[in-house]
XYZ file of N, CA and C in Angstrom:
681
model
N -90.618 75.343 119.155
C -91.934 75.805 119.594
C -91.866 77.190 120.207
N -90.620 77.720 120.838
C -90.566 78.756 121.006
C -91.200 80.309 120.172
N -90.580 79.697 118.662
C -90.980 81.039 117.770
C -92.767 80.800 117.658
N -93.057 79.696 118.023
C -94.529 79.975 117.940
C -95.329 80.159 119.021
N -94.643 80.069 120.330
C -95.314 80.927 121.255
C -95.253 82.303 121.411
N -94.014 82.720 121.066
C -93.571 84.064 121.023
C -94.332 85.062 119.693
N -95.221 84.339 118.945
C -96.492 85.156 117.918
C -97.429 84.870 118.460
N -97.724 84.094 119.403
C -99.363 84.106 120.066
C -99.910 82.813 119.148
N -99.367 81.758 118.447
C -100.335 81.064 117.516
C -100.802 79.794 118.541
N -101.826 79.450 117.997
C -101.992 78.054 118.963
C -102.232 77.072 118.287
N -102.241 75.881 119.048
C -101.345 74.539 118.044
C -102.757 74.257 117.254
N -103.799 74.661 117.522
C -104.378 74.385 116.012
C -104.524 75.239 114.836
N -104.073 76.171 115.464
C -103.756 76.934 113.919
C -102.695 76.460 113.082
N -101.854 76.559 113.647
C -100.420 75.706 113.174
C -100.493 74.409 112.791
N -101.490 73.433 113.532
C -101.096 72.449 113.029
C -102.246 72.383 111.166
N -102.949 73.245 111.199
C -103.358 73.589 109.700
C -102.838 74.445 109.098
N -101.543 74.512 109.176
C -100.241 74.925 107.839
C -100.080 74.465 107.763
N -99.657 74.216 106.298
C -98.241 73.744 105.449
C -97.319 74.382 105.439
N -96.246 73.915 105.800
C -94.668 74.694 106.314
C -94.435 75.851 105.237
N -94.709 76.043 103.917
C -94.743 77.055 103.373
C -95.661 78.559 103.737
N -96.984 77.542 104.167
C -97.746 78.870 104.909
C -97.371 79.353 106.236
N -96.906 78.310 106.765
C -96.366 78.528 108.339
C -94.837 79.669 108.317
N -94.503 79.037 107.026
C -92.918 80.174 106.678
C -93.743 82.061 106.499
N -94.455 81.857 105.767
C -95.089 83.132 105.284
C -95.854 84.108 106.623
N -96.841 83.274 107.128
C -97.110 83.590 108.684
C -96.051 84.004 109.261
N -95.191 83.685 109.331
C -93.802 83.593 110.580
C -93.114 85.683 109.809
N -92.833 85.534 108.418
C -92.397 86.879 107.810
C -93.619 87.844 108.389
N -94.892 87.314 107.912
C -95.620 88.528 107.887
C -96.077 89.126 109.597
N -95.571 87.891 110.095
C -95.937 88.265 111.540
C -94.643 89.130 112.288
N -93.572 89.118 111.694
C -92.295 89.842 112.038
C -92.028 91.196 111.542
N -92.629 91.024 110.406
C -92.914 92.231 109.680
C -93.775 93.209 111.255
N -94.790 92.708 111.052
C -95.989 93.453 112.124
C -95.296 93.785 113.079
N -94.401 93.015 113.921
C -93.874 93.340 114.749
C -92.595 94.073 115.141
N -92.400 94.182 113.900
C -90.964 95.136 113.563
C -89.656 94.561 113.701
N -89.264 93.713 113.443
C -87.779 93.023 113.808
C -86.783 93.704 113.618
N -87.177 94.838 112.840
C -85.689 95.799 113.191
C -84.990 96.142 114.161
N -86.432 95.940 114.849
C -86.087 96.835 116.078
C -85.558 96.312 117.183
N -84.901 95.248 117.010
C -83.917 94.153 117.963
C -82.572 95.124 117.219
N -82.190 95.899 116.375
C -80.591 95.986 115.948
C -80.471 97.178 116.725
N -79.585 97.199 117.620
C -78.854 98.338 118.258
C -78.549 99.561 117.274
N -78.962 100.589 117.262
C -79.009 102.209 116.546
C -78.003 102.733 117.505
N -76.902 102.828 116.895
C -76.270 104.359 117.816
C -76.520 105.711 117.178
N -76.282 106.664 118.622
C -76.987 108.121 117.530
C -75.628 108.930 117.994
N -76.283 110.031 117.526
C -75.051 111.063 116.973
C -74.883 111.746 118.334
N -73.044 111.731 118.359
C -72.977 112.386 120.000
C -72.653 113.972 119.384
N -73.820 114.911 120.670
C -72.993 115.809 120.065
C -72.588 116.085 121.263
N -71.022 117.334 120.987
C -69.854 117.388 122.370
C -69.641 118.924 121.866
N -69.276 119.766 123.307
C -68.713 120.485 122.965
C -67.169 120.687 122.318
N -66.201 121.988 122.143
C -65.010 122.512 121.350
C -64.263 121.614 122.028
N -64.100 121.588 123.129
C -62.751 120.557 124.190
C -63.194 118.929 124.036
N -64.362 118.533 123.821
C -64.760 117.608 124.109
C -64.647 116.960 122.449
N -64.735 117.876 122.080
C -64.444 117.614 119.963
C -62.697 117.625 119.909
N -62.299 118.016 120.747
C -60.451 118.395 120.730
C -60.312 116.664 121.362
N -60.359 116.274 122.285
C -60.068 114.942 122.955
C -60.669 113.593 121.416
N -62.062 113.823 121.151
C -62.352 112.909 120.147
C -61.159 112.891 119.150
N -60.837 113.333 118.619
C -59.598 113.526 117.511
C -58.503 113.310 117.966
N -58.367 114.119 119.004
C -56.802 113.569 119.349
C -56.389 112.672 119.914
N -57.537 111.906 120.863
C -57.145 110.780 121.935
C -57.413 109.522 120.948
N -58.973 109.792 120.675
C -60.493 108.526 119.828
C -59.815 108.790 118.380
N -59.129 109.252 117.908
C -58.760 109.144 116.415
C -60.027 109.565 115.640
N -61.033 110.230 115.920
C -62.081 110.840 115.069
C -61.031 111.569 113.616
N -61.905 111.170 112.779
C -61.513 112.010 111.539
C -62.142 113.682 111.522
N -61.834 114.943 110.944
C -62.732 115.727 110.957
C -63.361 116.137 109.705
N -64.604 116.077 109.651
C -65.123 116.128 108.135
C -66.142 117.665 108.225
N -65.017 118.279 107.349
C -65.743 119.798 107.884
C -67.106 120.081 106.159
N -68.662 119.943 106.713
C -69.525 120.370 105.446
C -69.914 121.787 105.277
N -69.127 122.815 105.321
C -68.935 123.910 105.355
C -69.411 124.039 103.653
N -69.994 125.347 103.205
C -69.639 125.634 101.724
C -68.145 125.937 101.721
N -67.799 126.351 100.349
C -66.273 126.373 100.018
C -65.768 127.698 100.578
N -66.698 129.087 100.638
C -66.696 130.463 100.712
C -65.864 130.115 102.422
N -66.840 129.614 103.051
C -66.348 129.533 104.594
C -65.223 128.670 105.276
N -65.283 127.238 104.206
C -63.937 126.631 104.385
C -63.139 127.179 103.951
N -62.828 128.347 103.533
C -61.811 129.061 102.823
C -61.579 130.037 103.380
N -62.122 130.407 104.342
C -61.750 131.494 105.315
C -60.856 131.115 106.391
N -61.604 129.842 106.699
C -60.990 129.092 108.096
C -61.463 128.218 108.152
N -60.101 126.827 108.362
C -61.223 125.281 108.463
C -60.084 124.691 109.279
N -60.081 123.588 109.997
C -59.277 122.953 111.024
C -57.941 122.367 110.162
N -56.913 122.506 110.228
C -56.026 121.834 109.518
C -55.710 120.228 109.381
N -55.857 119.973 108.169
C -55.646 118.148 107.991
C -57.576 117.671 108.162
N -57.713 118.814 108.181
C -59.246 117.983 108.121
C -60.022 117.469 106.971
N -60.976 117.010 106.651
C -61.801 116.936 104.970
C -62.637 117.826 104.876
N -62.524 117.613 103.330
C -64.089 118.413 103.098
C -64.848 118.177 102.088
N -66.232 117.727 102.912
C -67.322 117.446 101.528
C -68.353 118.403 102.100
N -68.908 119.509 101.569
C -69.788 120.376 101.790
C -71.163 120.030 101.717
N -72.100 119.977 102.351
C -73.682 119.600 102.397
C -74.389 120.691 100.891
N -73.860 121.758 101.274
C -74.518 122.659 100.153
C -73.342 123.113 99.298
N -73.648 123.135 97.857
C -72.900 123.847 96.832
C -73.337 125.175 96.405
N -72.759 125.450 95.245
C -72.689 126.891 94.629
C -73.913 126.490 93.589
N -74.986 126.982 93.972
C -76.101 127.003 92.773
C -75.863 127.993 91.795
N -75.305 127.416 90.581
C -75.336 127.743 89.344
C -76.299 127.864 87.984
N -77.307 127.106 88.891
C -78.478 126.717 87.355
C -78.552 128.018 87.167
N -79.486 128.257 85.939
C -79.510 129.172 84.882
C -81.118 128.840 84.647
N -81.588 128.224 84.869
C -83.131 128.557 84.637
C -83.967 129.951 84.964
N -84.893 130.102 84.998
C -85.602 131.335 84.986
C -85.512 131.458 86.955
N -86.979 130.670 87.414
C -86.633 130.715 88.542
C -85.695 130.800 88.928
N -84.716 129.964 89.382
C -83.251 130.109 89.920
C -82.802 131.505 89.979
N -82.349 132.010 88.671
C -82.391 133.500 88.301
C -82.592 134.550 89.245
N -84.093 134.602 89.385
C -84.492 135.266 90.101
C -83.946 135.168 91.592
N -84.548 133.695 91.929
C -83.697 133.359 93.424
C -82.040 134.076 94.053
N -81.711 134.054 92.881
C -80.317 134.175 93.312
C -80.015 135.435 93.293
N -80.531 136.295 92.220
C -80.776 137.794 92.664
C -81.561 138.329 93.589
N -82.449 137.763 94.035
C -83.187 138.050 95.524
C -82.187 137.782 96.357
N -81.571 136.656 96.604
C -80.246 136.615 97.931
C -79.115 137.230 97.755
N -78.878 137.369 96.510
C -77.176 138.357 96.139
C -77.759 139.881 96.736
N -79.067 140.325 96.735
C -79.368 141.547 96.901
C -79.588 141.538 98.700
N -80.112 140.714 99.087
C -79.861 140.820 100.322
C -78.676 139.927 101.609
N -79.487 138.318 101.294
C -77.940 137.818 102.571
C -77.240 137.966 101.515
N -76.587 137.539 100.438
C -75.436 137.941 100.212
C -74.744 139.398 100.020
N -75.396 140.361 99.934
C -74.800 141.998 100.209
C -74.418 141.936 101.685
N -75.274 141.559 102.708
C -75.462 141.815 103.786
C -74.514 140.851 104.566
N -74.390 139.590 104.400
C -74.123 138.594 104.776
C -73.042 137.919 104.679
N -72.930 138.392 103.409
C -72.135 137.102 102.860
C -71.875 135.926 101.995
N -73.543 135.283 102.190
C -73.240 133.964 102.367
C -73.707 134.063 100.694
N -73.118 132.689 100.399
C -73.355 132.177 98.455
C -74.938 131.730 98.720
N -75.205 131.914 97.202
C -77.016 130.887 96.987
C -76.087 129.600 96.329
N -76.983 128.675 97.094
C -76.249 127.406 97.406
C -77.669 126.280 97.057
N -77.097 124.950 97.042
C -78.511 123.919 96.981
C -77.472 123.110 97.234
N -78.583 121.749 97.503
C -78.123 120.267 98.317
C -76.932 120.271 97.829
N -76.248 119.358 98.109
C -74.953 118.943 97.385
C -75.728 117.169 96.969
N -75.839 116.535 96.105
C -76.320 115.446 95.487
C -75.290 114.201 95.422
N -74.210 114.647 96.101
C -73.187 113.514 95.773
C -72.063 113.547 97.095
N -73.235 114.177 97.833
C -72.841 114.676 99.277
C -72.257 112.824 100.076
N -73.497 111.961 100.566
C -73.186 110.831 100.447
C -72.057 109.891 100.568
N -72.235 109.922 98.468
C -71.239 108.957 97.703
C -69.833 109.888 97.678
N -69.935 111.159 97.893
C -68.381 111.528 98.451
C -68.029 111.311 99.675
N -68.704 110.812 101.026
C -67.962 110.638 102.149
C -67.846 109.100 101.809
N -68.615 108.346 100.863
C -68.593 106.942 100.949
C -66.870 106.571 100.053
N -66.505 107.522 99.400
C -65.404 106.969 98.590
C -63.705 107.299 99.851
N -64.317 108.526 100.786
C -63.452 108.425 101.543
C -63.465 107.672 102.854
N -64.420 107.486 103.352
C -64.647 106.931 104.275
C -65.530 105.553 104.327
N -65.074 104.749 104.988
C -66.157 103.193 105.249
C -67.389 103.630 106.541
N -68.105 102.717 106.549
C -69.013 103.018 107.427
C -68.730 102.657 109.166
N -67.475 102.361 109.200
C -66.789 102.151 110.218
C -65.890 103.208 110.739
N -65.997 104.370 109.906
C -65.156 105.329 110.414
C -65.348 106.148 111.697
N -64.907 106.859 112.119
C -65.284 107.896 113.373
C -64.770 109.170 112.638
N -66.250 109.385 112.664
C -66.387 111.153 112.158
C -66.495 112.074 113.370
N -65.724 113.574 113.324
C -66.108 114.445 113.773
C -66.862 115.456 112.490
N -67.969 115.495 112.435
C -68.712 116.662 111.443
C -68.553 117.871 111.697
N -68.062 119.162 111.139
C -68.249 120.469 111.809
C -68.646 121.074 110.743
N -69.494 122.375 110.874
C -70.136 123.553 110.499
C -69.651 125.030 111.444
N -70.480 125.516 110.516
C -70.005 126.927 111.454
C -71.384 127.353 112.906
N -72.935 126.734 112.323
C -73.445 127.196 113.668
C -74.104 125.744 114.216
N -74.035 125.169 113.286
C -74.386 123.266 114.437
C -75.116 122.841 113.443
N -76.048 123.479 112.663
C -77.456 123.143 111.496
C -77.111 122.142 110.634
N -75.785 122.569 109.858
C -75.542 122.021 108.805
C -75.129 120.384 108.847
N -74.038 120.531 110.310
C -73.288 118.932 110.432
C -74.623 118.262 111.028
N -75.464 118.903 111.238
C -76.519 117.788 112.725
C -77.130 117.212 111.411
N -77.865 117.873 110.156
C -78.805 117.475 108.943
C -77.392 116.357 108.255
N -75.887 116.851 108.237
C -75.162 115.899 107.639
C -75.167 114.585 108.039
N -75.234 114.342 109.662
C -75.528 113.530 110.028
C -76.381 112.427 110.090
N -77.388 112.885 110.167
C -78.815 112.146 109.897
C -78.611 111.670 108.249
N -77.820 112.458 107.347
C -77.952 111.639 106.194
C -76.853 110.132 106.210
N -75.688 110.833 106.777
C -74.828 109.757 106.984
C -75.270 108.501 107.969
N -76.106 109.178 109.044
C -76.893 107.947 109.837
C -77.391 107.039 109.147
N -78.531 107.398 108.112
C -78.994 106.591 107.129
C -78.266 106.221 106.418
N -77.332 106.479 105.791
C -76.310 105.447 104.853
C -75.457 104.400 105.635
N -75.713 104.379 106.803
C -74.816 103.377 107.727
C -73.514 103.617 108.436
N -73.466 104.803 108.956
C -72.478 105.453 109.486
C -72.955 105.432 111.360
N -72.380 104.914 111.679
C -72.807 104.663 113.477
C -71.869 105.602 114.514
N -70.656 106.260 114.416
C -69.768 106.806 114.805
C -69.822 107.887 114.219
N -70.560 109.108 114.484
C -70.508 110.175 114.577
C -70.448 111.367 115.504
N -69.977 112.625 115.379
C -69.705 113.520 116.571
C -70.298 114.450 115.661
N -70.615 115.740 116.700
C -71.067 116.651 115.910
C -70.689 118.039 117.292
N -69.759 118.938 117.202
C -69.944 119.986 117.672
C -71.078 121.010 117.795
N -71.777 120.803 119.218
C -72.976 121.806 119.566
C -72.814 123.318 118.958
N -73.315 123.597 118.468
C -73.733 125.452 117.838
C -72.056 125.320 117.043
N -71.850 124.599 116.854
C -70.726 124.586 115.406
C -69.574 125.424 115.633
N -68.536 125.699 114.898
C -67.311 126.050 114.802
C -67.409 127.451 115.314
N -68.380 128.478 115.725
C -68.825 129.754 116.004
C -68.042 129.595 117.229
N -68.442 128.441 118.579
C -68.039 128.186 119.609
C -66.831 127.977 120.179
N -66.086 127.972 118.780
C -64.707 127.442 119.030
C -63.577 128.702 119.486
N -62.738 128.424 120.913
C -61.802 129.551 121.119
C -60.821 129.220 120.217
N -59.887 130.775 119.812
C -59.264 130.095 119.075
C -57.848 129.689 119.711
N -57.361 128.350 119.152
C -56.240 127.761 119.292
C -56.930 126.524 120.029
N -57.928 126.225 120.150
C -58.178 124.639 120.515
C -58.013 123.932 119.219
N -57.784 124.496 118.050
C -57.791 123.862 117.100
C -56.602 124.673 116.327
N -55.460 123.486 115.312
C -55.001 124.372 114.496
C -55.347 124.415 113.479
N -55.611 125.991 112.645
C -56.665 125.951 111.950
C -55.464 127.008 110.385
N -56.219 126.984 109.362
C -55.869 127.339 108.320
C -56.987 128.411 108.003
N -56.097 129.432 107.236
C -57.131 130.714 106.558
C -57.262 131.872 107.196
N -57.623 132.950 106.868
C -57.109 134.330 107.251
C -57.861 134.841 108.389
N -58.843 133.736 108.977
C -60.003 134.491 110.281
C -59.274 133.331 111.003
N -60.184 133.359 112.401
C -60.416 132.387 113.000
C -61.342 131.696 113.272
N -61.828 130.182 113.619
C -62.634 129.399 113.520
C -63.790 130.350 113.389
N -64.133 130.759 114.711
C -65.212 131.193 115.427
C -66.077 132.335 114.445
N -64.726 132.558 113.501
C -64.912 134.267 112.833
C -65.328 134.018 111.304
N -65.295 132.381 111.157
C -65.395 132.082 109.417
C -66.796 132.086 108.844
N -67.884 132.411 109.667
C -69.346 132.681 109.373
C -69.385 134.375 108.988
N -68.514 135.091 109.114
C -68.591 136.519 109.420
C -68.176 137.384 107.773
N -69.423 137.405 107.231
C -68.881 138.551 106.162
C -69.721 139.337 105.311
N -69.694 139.982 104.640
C -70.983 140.981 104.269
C -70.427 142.404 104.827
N -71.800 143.378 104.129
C -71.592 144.054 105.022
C -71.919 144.470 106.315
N -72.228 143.636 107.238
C -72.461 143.453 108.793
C -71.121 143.200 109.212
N -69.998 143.194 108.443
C -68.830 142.901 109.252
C -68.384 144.673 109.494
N -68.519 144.895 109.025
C -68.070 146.230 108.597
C -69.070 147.390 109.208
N -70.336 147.025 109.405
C -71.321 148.212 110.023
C -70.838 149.017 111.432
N -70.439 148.438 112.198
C -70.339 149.239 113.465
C -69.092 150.227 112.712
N -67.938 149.247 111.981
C -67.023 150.502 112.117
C -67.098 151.555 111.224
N -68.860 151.275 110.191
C -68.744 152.122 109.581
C -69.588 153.283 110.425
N -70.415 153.157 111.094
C -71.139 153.644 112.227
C -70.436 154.581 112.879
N -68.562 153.977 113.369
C -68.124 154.560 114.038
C -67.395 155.712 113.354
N -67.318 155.871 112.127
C -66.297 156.852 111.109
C -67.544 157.939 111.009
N -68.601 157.352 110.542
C -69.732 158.418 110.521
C -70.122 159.060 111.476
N -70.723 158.595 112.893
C -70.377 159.293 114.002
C -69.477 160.186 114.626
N -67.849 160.047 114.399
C -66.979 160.820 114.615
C -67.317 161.956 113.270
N -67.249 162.191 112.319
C -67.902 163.009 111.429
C -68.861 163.776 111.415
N -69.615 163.028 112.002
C -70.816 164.233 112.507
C -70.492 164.702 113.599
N -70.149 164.456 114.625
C -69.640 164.913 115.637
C -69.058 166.409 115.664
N -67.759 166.014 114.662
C -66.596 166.258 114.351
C -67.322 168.104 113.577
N -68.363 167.865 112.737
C -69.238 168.728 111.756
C -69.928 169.423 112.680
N -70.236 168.758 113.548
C -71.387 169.469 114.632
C -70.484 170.935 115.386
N -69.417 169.959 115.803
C -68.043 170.947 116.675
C -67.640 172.672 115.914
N -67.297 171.612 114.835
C -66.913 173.188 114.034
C -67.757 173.991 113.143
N -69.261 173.796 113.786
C -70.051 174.852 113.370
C -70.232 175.853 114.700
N -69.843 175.757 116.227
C -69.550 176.357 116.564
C -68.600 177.143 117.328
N -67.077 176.261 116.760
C -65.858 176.565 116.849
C -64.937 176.702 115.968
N -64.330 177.536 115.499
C -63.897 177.612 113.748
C -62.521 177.266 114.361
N -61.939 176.704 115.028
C -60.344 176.848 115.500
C -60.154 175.785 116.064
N -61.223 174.304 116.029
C -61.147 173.045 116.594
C -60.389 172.530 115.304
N -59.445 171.383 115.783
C -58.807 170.275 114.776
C -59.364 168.901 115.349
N -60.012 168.576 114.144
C -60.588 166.948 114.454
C -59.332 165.684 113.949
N -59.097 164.669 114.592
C -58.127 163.697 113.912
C -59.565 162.472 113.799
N -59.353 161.827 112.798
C -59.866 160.635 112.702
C -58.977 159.752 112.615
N -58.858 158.732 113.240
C -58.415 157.606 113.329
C -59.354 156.739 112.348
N -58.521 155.789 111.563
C -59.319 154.663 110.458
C -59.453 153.534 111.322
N -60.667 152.971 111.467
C -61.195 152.008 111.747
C -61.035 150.324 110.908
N -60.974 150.701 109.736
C -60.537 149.715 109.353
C -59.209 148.855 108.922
């Protein structure tokens, strides 16, 4: 009698069911009331660089870096995984086309970064390495990418997740040992914005340098290379 006080029914409603209607009442009334919502949800912790260093090394977190390939290839944590959220958009359609010459002409001149789309098998690749019992650490380079990885892995049944605040940018280096020719912090960094100040600074000494010996014919300028 409990489950039928706990819907509000009263015994003459009930007692005009038939246990099949009384079964159906009982779903549709749980339905209404949401019974999901008795299952404990854990959510995604996010921790800072030291606090992501202890998860792994103490908690046995795995690290599952969704970096594109351009940036895991600069610098990614050593022994870590990698299934990337976004790939290398290759289509060849018309649109696309265009798209991708609009970003090669700007973030990517400027930037760096590849024209990229979902990864579609993003998922069923952490599902073939990992069970839904695992302990993930997710990393990216500014926090965006692992926090959206998350929420997908949340929904596929993943309860143990970490996620480093503002992403691998934050990281000093040597809290982590890391692989590839930058460091953590430095693997978002390329285009030509890596390069502007010191090109700033060669041009400046040049003019400078031009300015001087228009009214000193007997000055010697040295430039030092910046790069």
């Amino acid at each position: 009698m409990a489950g039928i006080t706990s819907y509000g029914l009263s015994s003459q409603s009930v007692l005009g069911l038939g246990s099949e209607s009384f079964k159906s009442l009982l779903v549709m009334k749980g339905k209404q009331r949401g019974i999901r919502g008795f299952q404990i949800k854990a959510e995604v912790e996010f921790v800072n660089a030291e606090e992501a260093k202890k998860l792994v090394g103490v908690e046995g977190y795995a690290v599952l870096d969704v970096r594109d390939k351009t940036q895991f290839e600069r610098a990614h944590i050593k022994n870590c995984y990698h299934v990337p959220l976004f790939i290398e958009n290759t289509d060849n359609d018309i649109g696309t086309i265009v798209k991708r010459q609009l970003h090669n002409n700007f973030a990517g001149l400027f930037f760096g970064l590849p024209f990229t789309k979902p990864n579609p098998e993003f998922v069923q690749s952490v599902k073939s390495q990992f069970s839904p019992q695992s302990k993930l650490l997710l990393v990216c380079q500014e926090g965006l990418r692992s926090a959206a990885a998350a929420q997908r892995l949340e929904r596929a049944g993943y309860d143990n997740i970490a996620c480093i605040t503002s992403g691998l940018q934050t990281v000093k280096p040597g809290t982590f040992d890391s692989v590839g020719s930058k460091e953590l912090q430095d693997a978002g960094k390329a285009g030509l914005v890596t390069i502007q100040g010191k090109i700033s600074a060669v041009l400046g000494t040049v003019l400078i340098c031009k300015l001087h010996k228009s009214s000193t014919s007997s000055i010697q300028c040295f430039l030092i290379s910046v790069f």
